[in-house]
Amino acid sequence: MNRVRMVGVLACVALAGYAATIIVRDPTLHPSIVGMLIWFAGALLLHDLVLFPLYTAADRVIGLLPATRVPLVNHVRVPLLGAALTLLVYLPGIVRQGEPVVLGASGLDQGPYLVRWLWLVLAMTGVSALVWVVRVTRRSAADG
Amino acid sequence: MVTERLGRARAALASVAMRIRWRSPIRGPWLTSVFGLVLLCALPVVIVTGLLDWVAYGPGAIPADVGALHLPRLDWPTRPAWLFRLTQGLHVGLGIVLVPVVLAKLWSVIPKLFARPDRNLLKLAERATLVLLVGGILFEIVTGLLNIQYDYVFGFSFYAAHYAGAWVFIAGFVLHVALKLPTMVRSLRSRSLRTELRTPPARTRPEPPDEGGLVAPEPDPPTTSRRGALALVGGGAVLLAGLTVGQTLDGPLRATALLLPRGRTAPGDFPVNRTFVASGISPDAVGTGWRLDLGAVRLTRDELAALPQHTADLPIACVEGWSTQQTWSGVRLRDLAALAGVADPTGATVRSVEEGPFARAALTAGQVLDPDSLLALRVNGSDLTRDHGYPARVIVPALPGVHCTKWVAAIGFSR
């Protein structure tokens, strides 16, 4: 069994190494190798050592919210996660990065995205708050 | 000296690991396996559609030399006409939708990152391959997301990096599935999904302690149920789907892609992937002096317009995942081949007035001979605008948008 697993690990490393030769075999890509490695390792480290601690810390802060009859935690968590996720995925438009290329490709600028994202965050926050109020009201009514 | 340093590093890691108290009461092999199952089903679709994109590009694909790491080369078909619209739309769309699932999966196994390194060499080696798996998927997500938003901040060839990165990820992914599949199946069977979907936070209990150390020994009281966690991740996926699908739709729904470059179009227009200004073509080059060079003959635009015209509803679909269907009119490529004296062409090379990496495209015999393959002069009943390729552009069913050459200068049909 261990032998099979060892073969699996070696095959995996061999395939990844062979994949790297796609870059190595093309001399025009050689100046990019360091950059690619930095982005590969950077993506990993940024997730594990920046993003994860950051969202964990944020969640701990949310845990400090005052206790209410209908807990606030998830009503803060959900819009916050929605905001973070959309910011992460659609970041270039929101922070207007790469605008000359976007303009050349599409003929359109990146002007509206930040405001649209803020409206989206506001909408998610509003809906979440509204649901909380409804839940509080229903709980109060049920308690008489 | 080295062993001493290694020992110190290990001790430091172990002390960090000991100081972390994992708090989530829902983290455990069952939850991890649910995320794992979703990714196991969906990621192969993203992988295959991505590799198909390379095949669809044909001989001009970038990177050119990929050794044996490609799907079987085939003449990309012209039918169904929406084929590339579907494969590339799926690749980009599903890739985006899976972002929250990937992040949730990583959250669910993060205690393992800080776990004490094993003394068993094989286990250490298996753990090291997770760099390929996790680094690979994150690299693919980051480069892919930046590319579809035209943000080339990384400064290297997207195509080469994304393609090689994909195979690095595939290597890690296949090994991970092979090693973990039994654990996933066992964990999924340990709890009933139906019961979990009925369990509120108040009745949520941690999973029993597991070998892998995912279950927290001293968890906090639950603030959400497993049902809640699944709904949160699923909700994130649905949110991204809702904000992305618009870039493949026509009509008012396109605007629902609120935050993507392809959610916007100039009024009454449809998207382009290169404006006339950005092409750097001088207006004179596509003015009255323009001729289409077919080798044996050279035609003015009026002469082209006097030839039999054909109209077809065809999509333009781009590598960035966006697509749009329009009504194109022009001369059939096979009629032009006959005019050039090549009755039975084995392919064609199309050259643009523009210069640059995408100013030349090779077409297969099937792509030349399809009855809907056109050198289009008009779209939606009007002459092409300069942004859409005036005086004439190629449009071929199921051909990647980048090969539907605009501002065509010459077509060489091969015998």
Coordinates of C-alpha atoms in Angstrom, one line a residue:
Chain A
M1 CA 0.0 0.0 0.0
N2 CA 2.8 2.4 1.0
R3 CA 4.6 1.6 -2.3
V4 CA 1.5 2.5 -4.3
R5 CA 1.2 5.8 -2.4
M6 CA 4.9 6.5 -3.0
V7 CA 4.4 5.9 -6.7
G8 CA 1.4 8.3 -6.6
V9 CA 3.5 11.1 -5.0
L10 CA 6.3 10.6 -7.4
A11 CA 3.9 10.6 -10.4
C12 CA 2.3 13.8 -9.1
V13 CA 5.6 15.6 -8.7
A14 CA 6.7 14.3 -12.1
L15 CA 3.6 15.6 -13.8
A16 CA 3.9 19.0 -12.1
G17 CA 7.6 19.2 -13.1
Y18 CA 6.7 18.3 -16.7
A19 CA 4.0 21.0 -16.7
A20 CA 6.7 23.5 -15.7
T21 CA 8.7 22.5 -18.8
I22 CA 6.0 24.2 -20.9
I23 CA 7.4 27.4 -19.5
V24 CA 11.1 26.3 -19.5
R25 CA 11.0 25.1 -23.2
D26 CA 10.0 28.5 -24.5
P27 CA 12.9 30.9 -24.2
T28 CA 10.7 34.0 -24.6
L29 CA 9.0 33.0 -21.3
H30 CA 12.3 32.7 -19.3
P31 CA 12.2 36.3 -18.0
S32 CA 8.8 35.5 -16.6
I33 CA 9.7 32.5 -14.6
V34 CA 10.5 34.3 -11.3
G35 CA 7.3 36.3 -11.6
M36 CA 5.2 33.2 -12.1
L37 CA 6.8 31.5 -9.1
I38 CA 6.3 34.6 -7.0
W39 CA 2.6 34.7 -8.0
F40 CA 2.2 31.0 -7.3
A41 CA 3.7 31.2 -3.9
G42 CA 2.2 34.6 -3.3
A43 CA -1.4 33.3 -3.9
L44 CA -0.8 30.5 -1.4
L45 CA 0.8 32.7 1.3
L46 CA -1.6 35.5 0.8
H47 CA -4.5 33.1 1.4
D48 CA -3.0 31.2 4.3
L49 CA -1.2 33.9 6.2
V50 CA -3.2 37.1 5.3
L51 CA -6.7 36.3 4.2
F52 CA -7.4 33.5 6.6
P53 CA -6.1 35.4 9.7
L54 CA -7.9 38.5 8.6
Y55 CA -11.3 37.0 8.2
T56 CA -10.9 34.9 11.4
A57 CA -10.1 38.1 13.3
A58 CA -13.0 39.9 11.7
D59 CA -15.3 37.0 12.8
R60 CA -13.9 37.3 16.3
V61 CA -14.8 41.0 16.4
I62 CA -18.3 40.1 15.2
G63 CA -18.5 37.6 18.1
L64 CA -18.1 40.6 20.5
L65 CA -21.4 42.1 19.4
P66 CA -23.9 42.6 22.3
A67 CA -26.2 39.7 22.9
T68 CA -29.7 40.4 21.5
R69 CA -32.8 38.2 21.6
V70 CA -32.3 37.4 18.0
P71 CA -28.5 37.1 17.6
L72 CA -26.9 39.7 15.4
V73 CA -23.9 37.6 14.4
N74 CA -25.2 36.1 11.2
H75 CA -26.9 39.3 10.2
V76 CA -23.5 41.0 10.2
R77 CA -21.6 38.1 8.9
V78 CA -23.6 37.5 5.8
P79 CA -23.5 41.0 4.2
L80 CA -19.9 41.3 5.3
L81 CA -18.9 38.1 3.6
G82 CA -20.9 39.1 0.5
A83 CA -19.1 42.4 0.4
A84 CA -15.7 40.7 0.8
L85 CA -16.4 38.0 -1.8
T86 CA -17.6 40.4 -4.5
L87 CA -14.7 42.8 -3.7
L88 CA -12.2 39.9 -4.0
V89 CA -13.6 38.5 -7.3
Y90 CA -14.4 41.8 -9.1
L91 CA -11.5 43.8 -7.6
P92 CA -9.9 45.2 -10.8
G93 CA -13.0 47.0 -11.9
I94 CA -13.8 48.3 -8.4
V95 CA -10.3 49.7 -7.8
R96 CA -9.9 50.7 -11.5
Q97 CA -6.9 48.7 -12.2
G98 CA -5.9 48.0 -15.8
E99 CA -8.3 50.8 -17.1
P100 CA -6.3 51.5 -20.3
V101 CA -6.6 47.8 -21.4
V102 CA -10.3 47.7 -20.6
L103 CA -10.7 50.9 -22.6
G104 CA -8.8 49.5 -25.6
A105 CA -10.7 46.2 -25.5
S106 CA -14.2 47.4 -24.9
G107 CA -14.3 51.1 -25.5
L108 CA -15.7 51.6 -22.0
D109 CA -14.1 52.9 -18.8
Q110 CA -14.2 51.4 -15.3
G111 CA -16.0 54.4 -13.8
P112 CA -19.3 52.8 -12.5
Y113 CA -18.0 49.7 -10.7
L114 CA -17.0 51.2 -7.3
V115 CA -20.4 52.9 -6.9
R116 CA -22.2 49.8 -8.1
W117 CA -20.4 47.7 -5.6
L118 CA -21.1 50.1 -2.8
W119 CA -24.8 49.9 -3.7
L120 CA -24.7 46.2 -3.8
V121 CA -23.1 46.1 -0.3
L122 CA -25.7 48.6 0.9
A123 CA -28.5 46.4 -0.5
M124 CA -27.1 43.3 1.2
T125 CA -26.7 45.1 4.5
G126 CA -30.2 46.6 4.2
V127 CA -31.9 43.2 3.4
S128 CA -30.0 41.6 6.3
A129 CA -31.0 44.3 8.7
L130 CA -34.6 44.1 7.5
V131 CA -34.7 40.4 8.1
W132 CA -33.3 40.9 11.6
V133 CA -36.0 43.5 12.4
V134 CA -38.7 41.1 11.1
R135 CA -37.3 38.3 13.2
V136 CA -37.2 40.5 16.3
T137 CA -40.8 41.7 15.7
R138 CA -42.0 38.1 15.2
R139 CA -40.2 36.9 18.3
S140 CA -41.7 39.8 20.4
A141 CA -45.2 39.0 19.0
A142 CA -44.7 35.3 19.9
D143 CA -43.6 36.2 23.4
G144 CA -46.7 38.3 23.7
Chain B
M1 CA 23.6 23.0 12.2
V2 CA 20.8 22.3 9.7
T3 CA 19.1 19.7 11.9
E4 CA 19.3 22.1 14.8
R5 CA 17.6 24.8 12.7
L6 CA 15.0 22.3 11.5
G7 CA 14.4 21.2 15.0
R8 CA 13.9 24.8 16.1
A9 CA 11.5 25.5 13.2
R10 CA 9.5 22.5 14.1
A11 CA 9.4 23.5 17.7
A12 CA 8.2 27.0 16.8
L13 CA 5.5 25.6 14.5
A14 CA 4.4 23.2 17.2
S15 CA 4.1 25.9 19.8
V16 CA 2.1 28.1 17.4
A17 CA -0.1 25.1 16.7
M18 CA -0.6 24.5 20.4
R19 CA -1.5 28.1 21.1
I20 CA -4.2 28.1 18.4
R21 CA -7.6 27.0 19.8
W22 CA -9.8 26.0 16.9
R23 CA -13.2 27.3 17.8
S24 CA -15.6 26.3 15.1
P25 CA -18.1 23.6 16.3
I26 CA -19.1 22.7 12.8
R27 CA -15.6 22.1 11.3
G28 CA -15.2 18.4 10.7
P29 CA -14.7 15.7 8.1
W30 CA -18.4 15.6 7.1
L31 CA -18.5 19.3 6.2
T32 CA -15.1 19.2 4.5
S33 CA -16.3 16.2 2.4
V34 CA -19.5 18.0 1.3
F35 CA -17.4 20.8 -0.1
G36 CA -14.9 18.2 -1.4
L37 CA -17.7 16.4 -3.3
V38 CA -19.0 19.6 -4.9
L39 CA -15.4 20.4 -6.1
L40 CA -14.8 16.8 -7.2
C41 CA -17.9 17.0 -9.5
A42 CA -17.4 20.6 -10.7
L43 CA -13.7 21.1 -11.1
P44 CA -13.3 18.4 -13.8
V45 CA -15.8 20.5 -15.9
V46 CA -13.7 23.6 -15.4
I47 CA -10.5 21.7 -16.3
V48 CA -11.9 20.0 -19.4
T49 CA -13.5 23.1 -20.8
G50 CA -10.3 25.0 -20.2
L51 CA -8.2 22.4 -22.0
L52 CA -10.9 22.4 -24.8
D53 CA -10.2 26.1 -25.2
W54 CA -6.6 25.3 -26.2
V55 CA -7.9 22.7 -28.8
A56 CA -10.5 25.2 -30.1
Y57 CA -7.7 27.7 -30.9
G58 CA -6.2 25.2 -33.3
P59 CA -2.6 25.4 -34.7
G60 CA -2.2 29.0 -33.4
A61 CA -2.9 28.1 -29.8
I62 CA -0.8 29.7 -27.0
P63 CA 1.4 28.2 -25.5
A64 CA 2.4 26.5 -28.7
D65 CA 4.6 23.7 -27.3
V66 CA 2.9 21.9 -24.5
G67 CA 4.5 18.5 -25.0
A68 CA 2.0 15.7 -24.3
L69 CA -0.1 17.9 -22.0
H70 CA -3.2 18.5 -24.1
L71 CA -6.4 16.9 -25.1
P72 CA -6.4 15.1 -28.5
R73 CA -5.9 17.7 -31.2
L74 CA -8.9 17.7 -33.5
D75 CA -10.4 20.0 -36.1
W76 CA -12.6 22.2 -34.0
P77 CA -16.2 21.6 -35.3
T78 CA -18.5 24.4 -36.5
R79 CA -21.6 22.7 -35.1
P80 CA -23.3 23.3 -32.9
A81 CA -22.6 27.0 -33.5
W82 CA -22.9 27.7 -29.8
L83 CA -20.2 25.1 -28.9
F84 CA -17.4 27.5 -27.9
R85 CA -19.9 29.9 -26.3
L86 CA -20.9 27.0 -24.1
T87 CA -17.5 25.5 -23.3
Q88 CA -15.8 28.9 -22.6
G89 CA -18.8 30.3 -20.8
L90 CA -18.8 27.3 -18.5
H91 CA -15.1 27.5 -17.9
V92 CA -15.1 31.1 -16.8
G93 CA -18.6 31.0 -15.2
L94 CA -18.2 27.9 -13.3
G95 CA -14.7 28.9 -12.3
I96 CA -16.1 32.1 -10.7
V97 CA -19.0 30.3 -9.1
L98 CA -16.7 27.8 -7.4
V99 CA -14.6 30.5 -5.7
P100 CA -16.6 30.5 -2.5
V101 CA -16.6 26.7 -2.4
V102 CA -12.8 26.6 -2.7
L103 CA -12.4 29.2 0.0
A104 CA -14.9 27.3 2.3
K105 CA -13.0 24.0 1.6
L106 CA -9.7 25.7 2.6
W107 CA -11.3 27.1 5.7
S108 CA -12.6 23.7 6.6
V109 CA -9.1 22.1 6.6
I110 CA -7.0 25.0 7.8
P111 CA -6.1 23.3 11.1
K112 CA -4.0 20.9 9.1
L113 CA -1.8 23.7 7.9
F114 CA -0.7 24.3 11.5
A115 CA -0.6 20.6 12.5
R116 CA 2.7 19.2 13.7
P117 CA 4.7 17.8 10.8
D118 CA 4.7 14.0 10.6
R119 CA 8.0 12.1 11.1
N120 CA 6.9 9.6 8.4
L121 CA 8.7 10.6 5.2
L122 CA 5.8 9.4 2.9
K123 CA 3.3 11.4 4.8
L124 CA 5.6 14.5 4.7
A125 CA 5.9 14.0 0.9
E126 CA 2.1 13.7 0.5
R127 CA 1.7 16.9 2.6
A128 CA 4.2 18.7 0.4
T129 CA 2.2 18.0 -2.7
L130 CA -0.6 20.0 -1.2
V131 CA 1.4 23.1 -2.3
L132 CA 0.7 22.0 -5.9
L133 CA -3.0 21.5 -5.1
V134 CA -3.7 24.6 -3.1
G135 CA -1.1 26.8 -4.8
G136 CA -2.3 25.6 -8.2
I137 CA -6.0 26.3 -7.6
L138 CA -5.4 29.7 -6.1
F139 CA -2.9 30.6 -8.9
E140 CA -5.5 29.6 -11.5
I141 CA -8.3 31.5 -9.8
V142 CA -6.2 34.7 -9.4
T143 CA -4.8 34.7 -12.9
G144 CA -8.1 33.8 -14.4
L145 CA -10.1 36.5 -12.5
L146 CA -7.5 39.1 -13.5
N147 CA -7.5 38.1 -17.1
I148 CA -11.2 38.2 -17.7
Q149 CA -11.1 41.8 -16.2
Y150 CA -8.2 42.8 -18.5
D151 CA -6.0 43.4 -15.5
Y152 CA -2.5 42.2 -16.5
V153 CA -0.8 43.4 -13.3
F154 CA 1.0 40.1 -13.1
G155 CA 3.2 41.0 -16.1
F156 CA 3.7 37.6 -17.6
S157 CA 2.0 35.7 -20.4
F158 CA -1.5 34.8 -19.1
Y159 CA -2.0 31.9 -21.5
A160 CA 1.3 30.1 -20.8
A161 CA 1.0 30.7 -17.0
H162 CA -2.6 29.6 -16.8
Y163 CA -2.1 26.6 -18.9
A164 CA 1.0 25.3 -17.1
G165 CA -0.5 26.2 -13.8
A166 CA -3.6 24.1 -14.7
W167 CA -1.4 21.0 -15.2
V168 CA 0.4 21.7 -11.9
F169 CA -3.0 21.8 -10.2
I170 CA -4.2 18.7 -12.1
A171 CA -1.2 16.8 -10.7
G172 CA -2.0 17.8 -7.2
F173 CA -5.8 17.3 -7.7
V174 CA -5.6 13.8 -9.0
L175 CA -3.2 12.6 -6.2
H176 CA -5.4 14.3 -3.6
V177 CA -8.6 12.6 -4.9
A178 CA -6.8 9.3 -5.0
L179 CA -5.6 9.6 -1.5
K180 CA -8.7 11.1 0.1
L181 CA -11.6 9.5 -1.8
P182 CA -12.1 6.7 0.8
T183 CA -12.0 9.3 3.6
M184 CA -14.6 11.5 1.7
V185 CA -16.9 8.6 1.1
R186 CA -16.6 7.4 4.7
S187 CA -17.2 10.9 6.1
L188 CA -20.2 11.6 3.9
R189 CA -21.8 8.4 5.1
S190 CA -21.1 9.4 8.8
R191 CA -24.0 11.9 8.8
S192 CA -27.2 12.3 6.9
L193 CA -27.5 15.3 4.7
R194 CA -31.3 15.3 5.2
T195 CA -30.9 15.4 9.0
E196 CA -28.3 18.2 8.8
L197 CA -30.6 20.3 6.7
R198 CA -33.2 20.1 9.5
T199 CA -30.8 20.8 12.3
P200 CA -30.9 24.4 13.7
P201 CA -27.9 26.0 15.5
A202 CA -29.4 25.2 18.9
R203 CA -29.2 21.5 18.2
T204 CA -25.9 21.6 16.3
R205 CA -23.2 19.4 17.9
P206 CA -19.6 18.9 16.9
E207 CA -18.7 15.8 14.9
P208 CA -16.9 13.1 16.9
P209 CA -13.1 13.5 17.2
D210 CA -11.4 12.5 13.9
E211 CA -7.9 11.2 13.0
G212 CA -7.2 14.2 10.8
G213 CA -7.7 16.7 13.7
L214 CA -10.4 18.8 11.9
V215 CA -12.9 18.6 14.8
A216 CA -12.1 21.2 17.5
P217 CA -11.5 19.6 20.9
E218 CA -12.8 22.6 22.8
P219 CA -15.2 24.4 20.4
D220 CA -17.2 27.6 21.0
P221 CA -21.0 27.3 21.2
P222 CA -22.5 27.2 17.7
T223 CA -23.5 30.5 16.1
T224 CA -24.7 28.7 13.0
S225 CA -25.6 25.2 11.9
R226 CA -24.0 23.1 9.2
R227 CA -27.2 23.9 7.3
G228 CA -26.3 27.6 7.8
A229 CA -22.7 27.1 6.6
L230 CA -23.9 25.3 3.5
A231 CA -26.5 28.0 2.8
L232 CA -23.8 30.7 3.2
V233 CA -21.4 29.0 0.8
G234 CA -24.2 28.1 -1.6
G235 CA -25.5 31.7 -1.3
G236 CA -22.1 33.1 -2.2
A237 CA -22.0 30.8 -5.3
V238 CA -25.4 31.9 -6.3
L239 CA -24.5 35.6 -5.8
L240 CA -21.5 35.2 -8.1
A241 CA -23.5 33.3 -10.6
G242 CA -26.1 36.1 -10.7
L243 CA -23.4 38.7 -11.2
T244 CA -21.6 36.7 -13.9
V245 CA -24.1 35.0 -16.1
G246 CA -25.2 38.3 -17.7
Q247 CA -22.0 38.4 -19.7
T248 CA -23.2 35.5 -21.8
L249 CA -26.8 36.9 -22.3
D250 CA -28.1 39.4 -24.8
G251 CA -30.8 41.9 -24.1
P252 CA -31.5 43.7 -20.8
L253 CA -30.3 40.8 -18.7
R254 CA -26.7 41.5 -19.8
A255 CA -26.6 44.5 -17.4
T256 CA -27.0 42.0 -14.5
A257 CA -23.3 41.4 -14.8
L258 CA -23.0 44.5 -12.7
L259 CA -19.3 44.4 -11.9
L260 CA -17.8 42.8 -15.0
P261 CA -16.5 44.7 -18.0
R262 CA -18.9 42.7 -20.3
G263 CA -22.0 43.8 -18.4
R264 CA -21.8 47.1 -20.1
T265 CA -22.2 48.0 -23.7
A266 CA -22.5 51.3 -25.5
P267 CA -26.2 52.0 -26.1
G268 CA -27.6 50.0 -29.1
D269 CA -24.3 48.2 -29.5
F270 CA -22.8 44.8 -28.6
P271 CA -19.4 44.2 -27.1
V272 CA -16.1 44.2 -28.9
N273 CA -12.8 42.9 -27.7
R274 CA -10.7 45.5 -29.5
T275 CA -11.7 48.9 -30.5
F276 CA -10.6 50.5 -33.8
V277 CA -8.6 53.1 -31.9
A278 CA -6.8 50.4 -30.0
S279 CA -6.0 48.5 -33.2
G280 CA -3.7 51.3 -34.3
I281 CA -5.0 51.0 -37.8
S282 CA -4.9 54.3 -39.8
P283 CA -8.4 55.2 -41.1
D284 CA -6.9 55.5 -44.6
A285 CA -6.1 51.8 -44.6
V286 CA -9.8 50.9 -44.3
G287 CA -11.0 53.7 -46.5
T288 CA -11.9 53.8 -50.2
G289 CA -8.5 52.4 -51.1
W290 CA -9.1 49.2 -49.2
R291 CA -9.1 45.9 -51.2
L292 CA -9.6 42.3 -50.1
D293 CA -6.7 40.3 -51.4
L294 CA -7.6 36.8 -52.4
G295 CA -4.3 36.1 -54.1
A296 CA -5.7 35.6 -57.6
V297 CA -8.2 38.6 -57.3
R298 CA -8.5 41.8 -55.4
L299 CA -12.0 43.1 -54.5
T300 CA -13.3 46.5 -53.4
R301 CA -16.0 46.6 -50.8
D302 CA -18.6 47.5 -53.4
E303 CA -17.6 44.4 -55.5
L304 CA -17.9 42.2 -52.3
A305 CA -21.4 43.7 -51.6
A306 CA -22.4 42.9 -55.2
L307 CA -21.7 39.2 -54.6
P308 CA -24.4 36.8 -53.4
Q309 CA -25.0 37.7 -49.7
H310 CA -25.9 35.2 -46.9
T311 CA -27.3 36.0 -43.5
A312 CA -26.8 33.9 -40.3
D313 CA -27.4 34.3 -36.6
L314 CA -24.1 33.5 -35.0
P315 CA -22.5 34.0 -31.6
I316 CA -19.2 35.7 -30.9
A317 CA -17.7 34.1 -27.9
C318 CA -14.5 35.2 -26.2
V319 CA -11.8 33.6 -24.1
E320 CA -12.9 35.9 -21.3
G321 CA -16.1 33.9 -21.1
W322 CA -18.5 36.6 -22.5
S323 CA -20.5 36.0 -25.6
T324 CA -23.2 37.6 -27.7
Q325 CA -25.4 36.4 -30.7
Q326 CA -25.9 38.8 -33.6
T327 CA -27.3 38.6 -37.2
W328 CA -24.4 38.8 -39.7
S329 CA -24.6 39.2 -43.4
G330 CA -21.9 38.9 -46.0
V331 CA -20.2 36.6 -48.5
R332 CA -19.8 32.9 -47.8
L333 CA -16.1 32.0 -47.4
R334 CA -16.6 29.0 -49.7
D335 CA -17.9 31.4 -52.4
L336 CA -14.7 33.5 -52.0
A337 CA -12.6 30.4 -52.2
A338 CA -14.3 29.5 -55.6
L339 CA -13.7 33.1 -56.7
A340 CA -10.0 32.7 -55.8
G341 CA -9.9 29.6 -57.9
V342 CA -9.6 27.2 -55.0
A343 CA -12.7 25.0 -55.5
D344 CA -11.8 22.5 -52.7
P345 CA -9.8 24.4 -50.1
T346 CA -8.0 22.4 -47.3
G347 CA -8.0 25.5 -45.1
A348 CA -7.4 29.2 -45.1
T349 CA -5.2 31.9 -43.6
V350 CA -6.9 35.2 -42.7
R351 CA -4.8 38.3 -42.3
S352 CA -5.9 41.6 -40.8
V353 CA -5.0 45.1 -41.6
E354 CA -4.0 45.2 -38.0
E355 CA -0.6 44.1 -36.9
G356 CA 0.1 42.0 -33.8
P357 CA -0.2 38.6 -32.3
F358 CA -3.9 38.1 -33.1
A359 CA -3.8 39.6 -36.6
R360 CA -3.6 36.3 -38.4
A361 CA -5.8 33.3 -38.0
A362 CA -5.8 29.8 -39.6
L363 CA -9.1 28.2 -40.5
T364 CA -9.7 24.5 -41.1
A365 CA -11.4 23.1 -44.2
G366 CA -14.5 22.6 -42.2
Q367 CA -14.5 26.1 -41.0
V368 CA -14.1 27.5 -44.5
L369 CA -16.8 25.3 -46.1
D370 CA -19.5 25.7 -43.4
P371 CA -22.5 27.4 -45.2
D372 CA -22.7 29.9 -42.4
S373 CA -19.0 30.9 -42.4
L374 CA -18.9 34.4 -43.7
L375 CA -16.8 37.4 -44.6
A376 CA -19.4 39.7 -43.0
L377 CA -20.0 43.2 -44.3
R378 CA -23.1 43.9 -42.2
V379 CA -24.4 43.1 -38.8
N380 CA -28.1 43.5 -37.7
G381 CA -29.0 45.1 -41.0
S382 CA -26.4 47.9 -41.0
D383 CA -22.8 48.1 -42.3
L384 CA -20.2 47.0 -39.8
T385 CA -18.9 49.9 -37.6
R386 CA -15.1 50.3 -37.5
D387 CA -15.1 48.8 -34.0
H388 CA -16.8 45.7 -35.3
G389 CA -14.3 45.3 -38.2
Y390 CA -15.4 47.6 -41.1
P391 CA -14.8 47.1 -44.0
A392 CA -15.1 43.3 -43.5
R393 CA -14.7 40.7 -40.8
V394 CA -14.7 36.9 -40.5
I395 CA -17.5 35.2 -38.6
V396 CA -17.4 31.4 -38.4
P397 CA -19.8 29.2 -36.3
A398 CA -18.2 28.0 -33.0
L399 CA -14.9 29.6 -33.7
P400 CA -13.2 31.4 -30.7
G401 CA -13.9 35.2 -31.1
V402 CA -10.2 36.0 -31.4
H403 CA -10.0 34.1 -34.6
C404 CA -13.0 35.9 -36.1
T405 CA -10.6 38.4 -37.6
K406 CA -11.7 42.0 -38.0
W407 CA -10.5 44.5 -40.6
V408 CA -9.6 41.6 -43.0
A409 CA -6.9 42.5 -45.5
A410 CA -6.3 39.1 -47.2
I411 CA -7.5 35.5 -47.2
G412 CA -5.3 32.8 -48.6
F413 CA -7.1 29.6 -49.4
S414 CA -4.9 26.5 -49.4
R415 CA -5.3 23.8 -52.0

